[in-house]
Amino acid sequence: MNMDTIHLFSANTSVVILSKSAPQILYWGEKLNHFDETVALITERAVSQARLDIDIPVTLCPENGRGLFSTAGIEGFRISADGRNLDWAPVFETTEVEFDDTSASFTCIDDIAKLELKIALYLDTSGVLRKSLSVKNLAVEPYHLSRLVNTLPLPHRANEVMSFHGRWSREFQTQRVSLEHGAFSQDNRRGRTSHEYFPGMMVGSSGFSEQTGEVWGFHLAWSGNNHVRCETKSDGRRFAQMGELLLAGETSLKNGESYSTPELYACYSDKGLNGIRTQFHRLVRSEILNFPNKALRPVHLNTWEGIYFEHDPDYIKQMATEAAKIGVERFIIDDGWFIGRDGERAALGDWFLDKKKYPDGLEPVIEHVNQLDMEFGLWVEPEMVNPDSNLFRKHPEWMLGIDGYDQPSGRYQYLLDLQNSDCFTYLFNCLDALLTDYNIGYFKWDMNRELVQPGHEGAPAVRGQTLAYYRLIDELSKKHPKVEIESCSSGGGRIDFEVLKRTHRFWTSDCNDALERQTIQKGMSYFFPPEVMGAHIGPYESHTTRRRHDINLRGITALGGHMGVELDPVKESDEEKSRFAHYIELHKRFRSLLHSGEVFYLDSNDTTRNVYGVKNPDEMLLTVCQLAMPDFASAEPIRFGYLDAEKMYQVEVVDFPAASRKLMKVNPSWMDNSSIFSGELLNKVGLTMPIQDPETAMLISIKAV
């Protein structure tokens, strides 16, 4: 094959790249089964009047120096000896190419600007395309890099963007905008992945849905500031860009130094958003997740909403005893266990056991938990410090900030400068000592504050802080490889593929309101499989919304992720504990399917309900959640769509609220006894459904006979 035209392909996706003069993608979409090099001819563009005399490609790193007139992939400059700004409009030419059927790498040089650009592409077997860039300064003078972002082209028919927004306790909300002209742009400057703007988006044909339409999905694997953009040029061409958002002066490259972008993960689906889900989930499971313990994900109990800062070892043992009775398998002591920590205003940074609260040490509590066949976990927030702490009083210079300025606190705390080697060593030693001295199998690693004035030795340092955080976890995990870590950041503030490479679970949201969780978990599910999605059954009255929900909605909503409970089991009635135990047992019954199967959502004309499930070739678990009053007096039948038309299936109601059974004089007869239907009928005709009360859920098991 001519090296100028490169074809990367997986089972269902093709990416065709023209390497000269700078690399550009000619085609990205459904697999081409009969590829030949005439693709370069068939995609050759005409040159219109009143424009430049040659066609200007949208390359894999678009350059304004080439005449693109759009948002560049690279921006920067160097200062000459006489003070002029130079090399601010580079133009790269491909000099080296390496490729095979699934990967391609390009070396591109600008001899005038003295810059080397490397571009790496890899098409995973799941169909996910991974892309990264690096730039190297070849000149003596420093190169001040302002921007280097990954760019991927989109076809004209990709004219609708679905993006993600949110806030604390309301993460992963979606919105849609038309992309006929102009651009959609979104910046996250909060220093962590962010509740506000998750670094992901979907771009597709107008009206794409869960089951239908062409969609291109994107996610930037990075836990710091980020930039997301999707642009339509005046000639109709479109492209997506995602990358790290660099602060002014944050990256300056000396001679021979390089900067590499975070990886962009992207995939194509002709089967709607469910196709994107499937590919991202397969990628996460095969390439990113690395559980130290290959056993099924254990059910959690976290003490936070049960006792907050009120720690009494004897009482905590009682909580553990009652937790074990309802089926809990991992017991986590949350905030309040360390010296001087009686509330949120003091003691962060002093990671030593409070002997006043635990006069006999932590060992008796851990031993009790272990004797109940539960693993023990502990909450930490190592990146933070309270001004009212021994650490801050001793080392105020360890705070991340800019000298001479007042910095607003958040939750009465500040960030520690992880690039300060003494501070880094102190934190590592504290965490290492906890994991060495105690039988801790699990860290719930929190991060409750955004970065304000993020300076290290006066220089902007969001990137350096993020990389130092990665290094802290990496070094700790290297020494304690059996310990699992949860990424918790006031809930969903630090959720992305890069942090997942070194952690094992996300705390999806601080909101345990099951109705809110239905939307939050749906948004998260586009990128992450259920086994990493922390989903807990909260109390009858939500601590974040004050809304009250029956255990039916709380239990089924939590069942579909990595299940846990937030309660004080000592204070709960036997009746309530039996309800918790019921849904924990249901989760365990279906856990192997939930944490390995293919997740999907079904389209519905009635937008007042969510219908979603998980499946493998022989089994499906379906949830029908009625979010609000149904639009019609009779429920829309469910057409499954994903069953084998040649197989017969047994359909069984696993859980349904008793009160909803009284809404209709006669319910569908299949509900009362397990019935057997063909996959073809379930797919094409559909299953007649009962009416449900608002804020209730129904669980249905479908098994091949």
XYZ file of C-alpha atoms in Angstrom:
705
model
C 0.000 0.000 0.000
C 1.133 3.551 -0.734
C 2.101 5.083 2.605
C 0.318 8.318 1.618
C -3.083 6.639 2.195
C -3.521 4.643 5.384
C -6.517 2.511 6.366
C -7.050 1.721 10.060
C -9.925 -0.630 10.775
C -11.671 -2.625 13.500
C -14.636 -4.990 13.248
C -17.060 -2.125 12.581
C -15.065 1.083 12.023
C -12.693 2.480 9.393
C -10.387 5.488 9.602
C -8.686 6.586 6.381
C -5.749 9.012 6.637
C -3.855 10.917 3.974
C -0.354 11.504 5.334
C 0.877 14.237 2.954
C 1.592 17.070 3.229
C 0.335 17.047 6.788
C -1.871 14.196 8.081
C -5.618 14.542 7.551
C -8.510 12.091 7.969
C -10.417 11.514 4.736
C -13.014 9.162 6.219
C -14.103 8.054 9.698
C -17.193 5.929 10.044
C -18.721 2.547 9.236
C -16.145 -0.039 8.191
C -15.100 -0.052 4.528
C -15.029 -3.685 3.433
C -13.613 -2.907 -0.027
C -11.011 -0.229 0.543
C -8.751 1.031 -2.204
C -6.705 4.153 -2.713
C -9.275 5.818 -4.945
C -10.681 7.106 -1.661
C -8.158 9.958 -2.000
C -9.643 10.788 -5.414
C -13.263 10.480 -4.414
C -12.735 12.789 -1.435
C -10.712 15.428 -3.304
C -12.403 18.769 -2.763
C -13.192 21.445 -5.298
C -11.760 24.953 -4.804
C -14.433 27.639 -4.861
C -14.199 31.215 -6.109
C -13.245 34.164 -3.897
C -11.184 31.961 -1.617
C -7.569 30.773 -1.470
C -6.291 29.240 -4.705
C -5.683 25.800 -3.207
C -7.701 23.544 -0.932
C -6.731 23.893 2.737
C -7.189 20.616 4.655
C -8.431 20.259 8.203
C -5.363 18.371 9.390
C -4.948 16.380 12.591
C -3.388 19.533 14.056
C -4.860 22.449 12.079
C -2.488 25.398 11.577
C -3.562 28.962 10.925
C -0.267 29.485 9.114
C -1.600 27.146 6.425
C -4.651 29.351 5.863
C -7.336 27.440 7.765
C -9.143 30.474 9.273
C -10.554 28.346 12.086
C -9.539 27.484 15.621
C -5.968 26.208 15.412
C -4.791 22.965 16.957
C -1.536 24.602 18.082
C -0.829 28.102 19.346
C 2.366 29.476 20.843
C 5.377 31.694 20.218
C 8.988 32.329 21.138
C 10.702 35.628 21.946
C 13.754 36.574 19.899
C 16.907 38.106 21.360
C 15.658 41.574 20.348
C 12.233 41.031 21.989
C 10.080 40.124 18.961
C 7.439 37.386 19.088
C 8.297 34.741 16.500
C 7.167 31.294 15.315
C 3.531 31.939 16.213
C 2.067 30.489 12.988
C 3.827 27.158 12.315
C 3.182 25.023 9.237
C 4.117 21.357 9.596
C 5.125 18.866 6.911
C 5.080 15.094 7.401
C 8.590 13.628 7.463
C 8.079 10.132 8.939
C 5.174 7.686 8.926
C 4.724 4.353 10.686
C 1.498 2.356 10.521
C -0.229 -1.008 10.558
C -3.887 -2.033 10.419
C -4.778 -0.461 13.791
C -2.250 2.295 14.475
C -0.451 5.139 12.783
C 2.163 7.627 13.942
C 3.398 10.702 12.141
C 6.416 12.931 12.670
C 5.933 16.423 11.273
C 8.529 19.201 11.190
C 8.489 22.961 10.781
C 12.118 23.795 9.949
C 11.513 27.542 10.215
C 9.772 27.517 13.599
C 12.101 24.737 14.776
C 9.242 22.591 16.073
C 8.617 18.842 15.853
C 5.044 17.566 16.038
C 4.241 13.917 16.662
C 0.739 12.517 16.104
C -0.325 9.079 17.364
C -3.531 7.234 16.455
C -4.689 3.827 17.636
C -7.960 2.125 16.716
C -8.937 -0.275 19.481
C -10.699 -3.601 18.791
C -13.807 -2.089 20.424
C -13.850 0.596 17.713
C -12.562 3.434 19.903
C -10.006 5.721 18.275
C -7.301 7.065 20.594
C -5.390 10.173 19.577
C -2.606 12.215 21.153
C -0.135 14.885 20.102
C 3.255 16.001 21.323
C 5.323 19.026 20.343
C 9.082 19.358 20.830
C 11.138 22.550 20.776
C 14.162 22.165 18.492
C 15.446 25.730 18.898
C 17.726 27.241 21.517
C 15.161 29.829 22.589
C 12.192 28.628 24.714
C 8.857 28.032 22.992
C 5.855 29.311 24.951
C 2.996 26.912 24.218
C -0.491 28.335 24.662
C -2.546 25.546 23.154
C -2.183 22.043 21.747
C -5.476 20.196 21.290
C -6.585 17.082 19.452
C -8.712 17.661 16.371
C -10.892 15.145 14.533
C -13.015 15.928 11.452
C -16.743 15.278 11.190
C -18.971 14.931 8.104
C -21.495 17.574 7.039
C -24.367 15.468 8.363
C -23.035 15.678 11.938
C -25.103 18.727 12.808
C -26.215 18.293 16.412
C -24.106 18.390 19.592
C -25.057 16.798 22.900
C -22.872 18.173 25.680
C -22.697 17.659 29.437
C -23.146 20.191 32.211
C -24.016 20.097 35.893
C -23.189 21.193 39.407
C -22.671 19.627 42.808
C -25.354 16.963 43.362
C -26.603 17.329 39.790
C -23.869 15.980 37.557
C -24.009 14.611 33.992
C -26.964 16.660 32.762
C -27.244 16.891 28.971
C -28.188 19.605 26.512
C -28.409 19.684 22.728
C -27.513 22.443 20.281
C -27.743 22.625 16.506
C -24.429 22.959 14.702
C -25.481 24.495 11.395
C -23.110 27.472 11.667
C -20.525 28.755 14.127
C -19.221 26.757 17.051
C -20.096 25.135 20.324
C -17.372 25.809 22.893
C -17.037 24.865 26.552
C -14.150 25.505 28.962
C -13.561 23.962 32.363
C -11.226 26.084 34.506
C -11.918 24.548 37.923
C -8.720 22.517 38.124
C -10.428 19.113 38.285
C -12.484 17.188 35.751
C -15.483 19.141 37.078
C -19.131 18.689 38.002
C -19.813 21.678 35.781
C -18.487 20.606 32.373
C -17.597 16.946 31.907
C -14.973 16.610 29.094
C -17.144 14.641 26.723
C -19.642 15.236 23.947
C -21.697 13.479 21.299
C -22.045 14.841 17.776
C -24.423 13.270 15.310
C -27.139 13.430 12.719
C -30.067 15.593 13.718
C -32.343 13.887 16.253
C -30.013 10.983 17.075
C -31.408 8.921 19.930
C -30.486 6.050 22.222
C -31.197 3.491 19.511
C -31.030 5.331 16.184
C -28.878 7.729 14.199
C -25.215 8.221 13.429
C -23.197 9.481 16.390
C -19.546 10.306 17.032
C -18.639 10.215 20.736
C -15.684 12.017 22.367
C -14.002 11.963 25.770
C -10.795 13.635 26.954
C -8.921 11.519 29.508
C -7.685 14.282 31.797
C -8.354 15.341 35.392
C -7.435 19.038 35.131
C -8.628 22.019 33.100
C -10.044 21.179 29.685
C -11.378 22.693 26.503
C -14.176 21.256 24.322
C -15.147 22.674 20.947
C -17.137 21.659 17.883
C -17.002 24.002 14.917
C -18.674 24.391 11.529
C -16.607 26.230 8.932
C -18.193 28.526 6.362
C -17.627 25.834 3.702
C -19.671 23.307 5.733
C -16.819 21.197 7.047
C -16.994 20.340 10.742
C -14.500 19.239 13.337
C -14.285 18.469 17.045
C -11.461 19.607 19.303
C -10.653 18.577 22.860
C -7.594 19.210 24.948
C -6.045 20.511 28.110
C -6.776 24.162 28.756
C -3.412 25.709 29.561
C -3.228 28.781 31.785
C -1.215 31.772 30.586
C 2.472 30.913 30.813
C 1.804 27.424 32.148
C 3.907 25.574 29.552
C 7.240 26.868 28.294
C 9.486 24.422 26.455
C 13.258 24.753 26.616
C 15.492 23.302 23.912
C 14.721 19.572 23.545
C 11.685 19.644 25.864
C 8.286 18.277 24.827
C 4.666 18.649 25.804
C 2.198 15.798 25.265
C -1.566 16.160 25.219
C -3.951 14.017 27.223
C -5.437 11.226 25.125
C -8.629 11.858 23.236
C -10.935 8.824 23.001
C -13.498 8.869 20.199
C -15.798 6.390 18.483
C -18.425 6.133 15.772
C -21.839 4.451 15.956
C -24.576 3.975 13.376
C -26.847 2.570 16.079
C -27.383 5.687 18.162
C -26.014 6.407 21.602
C -26.193 2.766 22.649
C -23.475 2.002 20.115
C -21.257 4.626 21.756
C -22.002 3.155 25.201
C -21.053 -0.325 24.057
C -17.725 0.757 22.581
C -16.665 2.941 25.499
C -17.650 0.241 28.017
C -15.692 -2.422 26.143
C -12.670 -0.150 26.038
C -12.863 0.591 29.770
C -13.212 -3.070 30.666
C -10.428 -4.288 28.392
C -7.892 -1.441 28.465
C -8.433 0.842 31.461
C -9.848 -0.980 34.480
C -7.424 -2.970 36.588
C -9.090 -4.397 39.693
C -6.568 -5.803 42.205
C -9.242 -8.242 43.315
C -11.013 -9.983 40.459
C -13.962 -10.994 42.639
C -17.388 -9.444 42.120
C -17.662 -5.828 43.261
C -18.576 -5.799 46.980
C -21.642 -4.035 48.376
C -20.645 -0.973 50.421
C -21.804 0.706 53.573
C -20.358 4.179 54.030
C -20.787 5.772 57.470
C -21.042 9.402 56.323
C -24.805 9.914 56.181
C -25.215 7.643 59.196
C -22.992 9.384 61.765
C -21.178 12.283 60.038
C -18.429 13.414 62.485
C -19.807 11.572 65.541
C -17.350 8.686 65.936
C -17.762 6.159 68.752
C -15.872 2.875 68.146
C -18.408 0.755 70.025
C -21.265 2.290 68.101
C -19.427 1.859 64.805
C -18.996 -1.835 65.655
C -22.765 -2.066 66.143
C -23.212 -0.430 62.739
C -20.890 -3.022 61.234
C -22.781 -5.876 62.880
C -26.103 -4.651 61.531
C -24.564 -3.908 58.124
C -23.341 -7.475 57.779
C -26.841 -8.769 58.555
C -28.323 -6.973 55.554
C -25.616 -8.212 53.181
C -22.938 -5.486 53.200
C -19.482 -6.701 52.120
C -17.275 -3.597 52.499
C -17.550 -1.241 55.476
C -16.058 2.253 55.122
C -15.443 4.774 57.894
C -15.823 8.236 56.411
C -14.639 11.675 57.535
C -14.006 12.346 61.230
C -11.584 9.601 62.298
C -8.353 11.672 62.504
C -6.975 13.957 65.170
C -9.022 17.097 65.852
C -11.602 16.382 63.142
C -14.899 17.276 64.843
C -16.311 19.237 61.918
C -15.402 20.515 58.478
C -13.445 23.581 59.676
C -10.349 21.888 61.127
C -7.684 19.167 60.974
C -7.386 18.343 57.256
C -3.728 17.527 56.731
C -3.265 15.870 60.140
C -3.631 12.265 59.008
C -3.195 10.583 62.388
C -5.803 8.614 64.307
C -7.720 10.601 66.937
C -6.922 8.697 70.147
C -9.655 10.552 72.047
C -12.279 9.041 69.759
C -10.428 5.740 69.361
C -8.634 5.175 72.719
C -7.962 1.523 71.854
C -6.845 2.358 68.329
C -8.487 1.485 65.052
C -7.478 -2.181 65.172
C -10.439 -3.442 67.264
C -12.911 -1.867 64.826
C -11.126 -3.315 61.792
C -10.888 -6.751 63.401
C -14.605 -6.653 64.160
C -15.400 -5.696 60.571
C -13.137 -8.443 59.206
C -14.637 -11.057 61.543
C -17.990 -10.237 59.969
C -16.474 -11.157 56.566
C -16.408 -7.540 55.439
C -13.483 -5.599 54.014
C -12.536 -2.388 55.813
C -12.183 0.969 54.047
C -11.242 4.468 55.141
C -11.971 8.002 53.881
C -9.071 10.370 53.153
C -8.682 13.758 51.478
C -4.903 14.057 51.133
C -4.762 17.034 48.769
C -6.443 19.392 51.233
C -5.507 21.369 54.332
C -7.517 23.413 56.839
C -5.920 26.629 58.119
C -6.885 25.298 61.553
C -4.543 22.305 61.460
C -1.156 21.376 62.850
C 0.144 20.919 59.314
C -0.826 24.404 58.169
C 0.533 26.033 61.294
C 3.855 24.283 60.711
C 4.005 24.580 56.916
C 1.844 27.432 55.566
C 4.238 27.573 52.583
C 2.930 24.185 51.427
C -0.360 25.733 50.346
C -1.026 25.912 46.608
C -1.337 29.611 45.818
C 0.287 32.879 44.859
C 2.263 34.810 47.458
C 0.848 38.174 48.465
C -2.773 37.492 47.519
C -5.686 36.487 49.715
C -7.287 33.308 48.433
C -10.907 32.375 49.158
C -11.284 29.091 50.990
C -13.747 26.412 49.956
C -15.380 24.221 52.585
C -12.963 26.039 54.931
C -9.960 24.441 53.258
C -7.145 25.010 50.786
C -5.115 22.816 48.473
C -1.648 21.546 49.230
C 1.051 22.020 46.599
C 1.788 18.462 45.486
C 4.736 19.687 43.418
C 6.472 20.714 46.637
C 8.669 17.661 47.210
C 8.559 17.910 51.016
C 4.769 18.168 50.985
C 4.497 15.244 48.542
C 6.753 13.100 50.734
C 4.776 13.971 53.868
C 1.470 12.953 52.262
C 2.915 9.758 50.823
C 4.346 8.800 54.229
C 1.010 9.484 55.980
C -0.976 7.365 53.525
C 1.683 4.669 53.405
C 1.664 4.447 57.219
C -2.119 4.026 57.305
C -2.017 1.216 54.747
C 0.963 -0.410 56.447
C -0.290 -0.186 60.051
C -3.910 -1.157 59.429
C -5.678 -3.813 57.379
C -7.239 -1.311 54.987
C -8.414 -2.718 51.677
C -9.999 0.449 50.330
C -9.432 4.206 50.272
C -12.305 6.564 49.551
C -10.129 9.402 48.178
C -12.031 12.692 48.261
C -11.299 16.129 46.789
C -13.798 18.728 47.955
C -12.417 21.965 46.532
C -11.656 23.558 43.198
C -8.317 25.202 42.398
C -8.103 28.953 42.952
C -4.814 30.781 42.308
C -3.119 27.441 41.534
C 0.486 28.567 41.716
C 3.697 26.635 42.369
C 6.662 28.925 43.094
C 4.681 31.708 41.455
C 4.031 29.879 38.182
C 0.634 28.539 37.058
C 0.434 24.885 38.065
C -2.862 23.145 37.294
C -1.075 20.745 34.958
C 1.734 20.108 37.422
C -0.725 19.586 40.269
C -2.716 17.076 38.213
C 0.373 15.104 37.220
C 1.632 15.129 40.834
C -1.732 13.749 41.996
C -1.395 10.920 39.469
C 2.133 10.247 40.702
C 1.014 10.150 44.347
C -1.574 7.474 43.601
C 0.823 5.577 41.326
C 3.567 5.406 43.961
C 1.101 4.435 46.679
C -0.437 1.718 44.506
C 2.995 0.396 43.599
C 3.715 -0.201 47.279
C 0.179 -1.379 48.146
C -1.093 -3.075 44.959
C -4.022 -4.843 46.655
C -5.667 -1.634 47.884
C -8.582 -0.320 45.840
C -9.188 3.422 45.539
C -12.405 5.332 44.929
C -12.202 8.660 43.130
C -14.568 10.914 45.039
C -14.596 14.666 44.476
C -17.659 16.088 46.204
C -19.325 13.356 44.196
C -18.716 13.557 40.436
C -15.983 16.196 40.309
C -13.124 13.922 39.162
C -14.486 11.279 36.807
C -12.555 10.506 33.612
C -10.662 7.700 31.869
C -7.217 8.862 32.999
C -8.001 8.815 36.719
C -9.773 5.479 36.210
C -6.467 3.953 35.048
C -5.301 4.215 38.658
C -8.584 4.003 40.636
C -11.401 1.455 40.726
C -14.676 3.209 41.472
C -16.276 6.624 41.165
C -18.553 8.249 43.678
C -21.038 9.334 41.036
C -22.710 12.097 43.032
C -23.221 13.270 46.590
C -26.923 13.218 45.729
C -28.650 9.989 46.738
C -32.081 11.226 45.678
C -33.094 8.338 43.428
C -35.077 10.542 41.046
C -32.063 12.805 40.459
C -29.844 9.736 40.213
C -31.894 8.414 37.291
C -30.672 11.323 35.157
C -27.154 11.457 36.631
C -26.520 7.739 36.114
C -27.905 7.828 32.582
C -25.493 10.615 31.633
C -22.554 8.831 33.216
C -23.467 5.558 31.492
C -22.531 6.914 28.059
C -18.875 6.588 29.083
C -18.565 4.309 32.119
C -19.844 0.767 32.822
C -21.978 0.015 35.905
C -19.235 -1.668 37.947
C -17.416 1.663 38.469
C -20.543 3.734 39.123
C -20.991 4.081 42.888
C -24.759 3.916 43.461
C -26.110 3.824 47.007
C -29.525 3.344 48.548
C -30.067 6.434 50.641
C -32.535 7.063 53.476
C -36.251 7.629 52.955
C -35.665 11.396 52.987
C -32.762 12.503 50.807
C -30.108 14.524 52.641
C -29.504 16.711 49.568
C -33.030 17.392 48.232
C -35.306 16.626 51.239
C -37.435 14.633 48.802
C -38.880 11.330 50.016
C -38.937 8.098 48.055
C -40.148 4.590 48.678
C -37.489 1.887 48.895
C -38.700 0.573 45.526
C -37.265 3.530 43.591
C -34.219 3.882 45.832
C -33.407 0.182 45.670
C -33.829 -0.365 41.932
C -31.967 2.843 41.048
C -28.963 1.793 43.162
C -29.137 -1.824 42.012
C -27.924 -0.967 38.511
C -24.456 0.292 39.492
C -21.823 -0.650 42.074
C -24.241 -0.888 44.962
C -23.883 0.507 48.431
C -26.008 1.924 51.226
C -25.905 5.220 53.120
C -27.610 4.813 56.465
C -27.176 4.080 60.134
C -28.417 0.479 60.316
C -28.538 0.605 64.113
C -31.270 3.251 64.083
C -33.309 1.795 61.239
C -36.327 -0.365 61.989
C -36.219 -4.090 61.308
C -38.775 -3.548 58.570
C -36.626 -0.955 56.796
C -33.492 -3.081 57.153
C -35.318 -6.027 55.618
C -36.143 -3.812 52.632
C -32.502 -2.823 52.239
C -31.540 -6.498 52.507
C -34.070 -7.354 49.779
C -32.493 -5.007 47.225
C -28.964 -5.951 48.225
C -29.883 -9.579 47.595
C -31.430 -8.659 44.237
C -28.230 -6.829 43.306
C -26.153 -9.879 44.215
C -28.471 -12.098 42.187
C -27.876 -10.035 39.037
C -24.428 -8.626 39.831
C -22.433 -10.810 37.445
C -24.715 -9.730 34.572
C -24.783 -6.066 35.616
C -21.003 -5.825 35.824
C -20.153 -7.610 32.589
C -23.117 -7.184 30.256
C -23.947 -4.655 27.575
C -25.817 -1.583 28.835
C -28.572 0.002 26.735
C -31.421 2.498 26.975
C -34.601 2.149 24.947
C -36.248 5.044 23.127
C -39.710 5.949 24.351
C -42.326 8.315 22.976
C -43.383 8.998 26.542
C -40.537 11.076 27.952
C -41.833 10.647 31.505
C -40.115 7.283 31.841
C -36.635 5.767 31.600
C -36.360 2.258 30.167
C -32.906 0.744 30.408
C -31.167 -2.535 30.964
C -28.143 -4.745 30.628
C -27.853 -7.887 28.548
C -25.703 -10.794 27.469
C -26.553 -13.362 24.760
C -28.903 -15.320 27.045
C -30.149 -12.910 29.684
C -31.480 -9.390 30.076
C -32.420 -7.314 33.110
C -34.735 -4.417 32.289
C -35.739 -1.447 34.440
C -38.797 0.674 33.727
C -38.646 3.834 35.814
C -41.651 6.154 35.815
C -40.091 9.572 36.437
C -43.314 11.614 36.450
C -47.014 11.250 35.686
C -47.320 9.311 32.418
C -48.564 11.279 29.427
C -51.244 8.727 28.530
C -53.804 6.586 30.316
C -52.258 3.428 28.858
C -48.539 2.764 28.917
C -46.564 2.496 25.690
C -45.519 -1.131 25.009
C -41.822 -1.916 25.259
C -40.137 -3.101 22.084
C -36.917 -4.672 23.285
C -34.934 -4.502 20.059
C -31.882 -6.377 21.352
C -33.120 -9.956 21.753
C -32.329 -12.852 19.413
C -35.346 -13.203 17.124
C -34.783 -16.984 16.883
C -34.835 -17.632 20.642
C -37.661 -18.037 23.157
C -37.531 -16.022 26.380
C -39.038 -16.375 29.816
C -40.273 -13.013 31.087
C -40.643 -12.484 34.843
C -41.500 -9.480 37.009
C -38.772 -9.305 39.652
C -39.911 -6.178 41.471
C -42.966 -3.939 41.158
C -44.512 -1.581 43.744
C -47.677 -3.026 45.211
C -49.455 0.331 45.126
C -49.039 0.610 41.348
C -50.855 -2.684 40.847
C -54.033 -0.914 41.962
C -53.814 1.794 39.311
C -55.575 -0.377 36.732
C -58.631 -2.614 37.078
C -56.823 -5.321 35.136
C -53.066 -5.561 34.649
C -51.433 -7.469 31.770
C -51.718 -11.168 32.580
C -48.030 -11.855 31.824
C -47.170 -9.974 35.017
C -48.718 -12.543 37.353
C -46.839 -15.591 36.130
C -43.641 -15.950 34.194
C -44.502 -16.176 30.499
C -42.576 -17.329 27.444
C -42.415 -15.249 24.264
C -40.307 -15.302 21.131
C -37.529 -12.780 20.739
C -39.079 -11.667 17.460
C -42.407 -10.775 19.109
C -40.703 -8.994 22.004
C -38.542 -7.016 19.566
C -41.111 -6.125 16.923
C -44.541 -6.210 18.589
C -43.464 -5.357 22.099
C -44.608 -6.148 25.610
C -47.724 -4.414 26.905
C -46.988 -2.534 30.136
C -49.026 -1.461 33.143
C -49.383 2.137 34.273
C -46.996 3.040 37.109
C -47.170 5.677 39.809
C -44.740 8.586 39.404
C -41.327 7.949 40.951
C -41.595 4.158 40.951
C -39.615 1.469 39.163
C -40.241 -1.991 37.770
C -37.602 -4.694 37.331
C -38.067 -7.400 34.675
C -35.925 -10.466 34.069
C -35.761 -11.943 30.551
C -33.963 -15.270 30.115
C -33.483 -17.461 27.075
C -35.284 -20.774 27.449
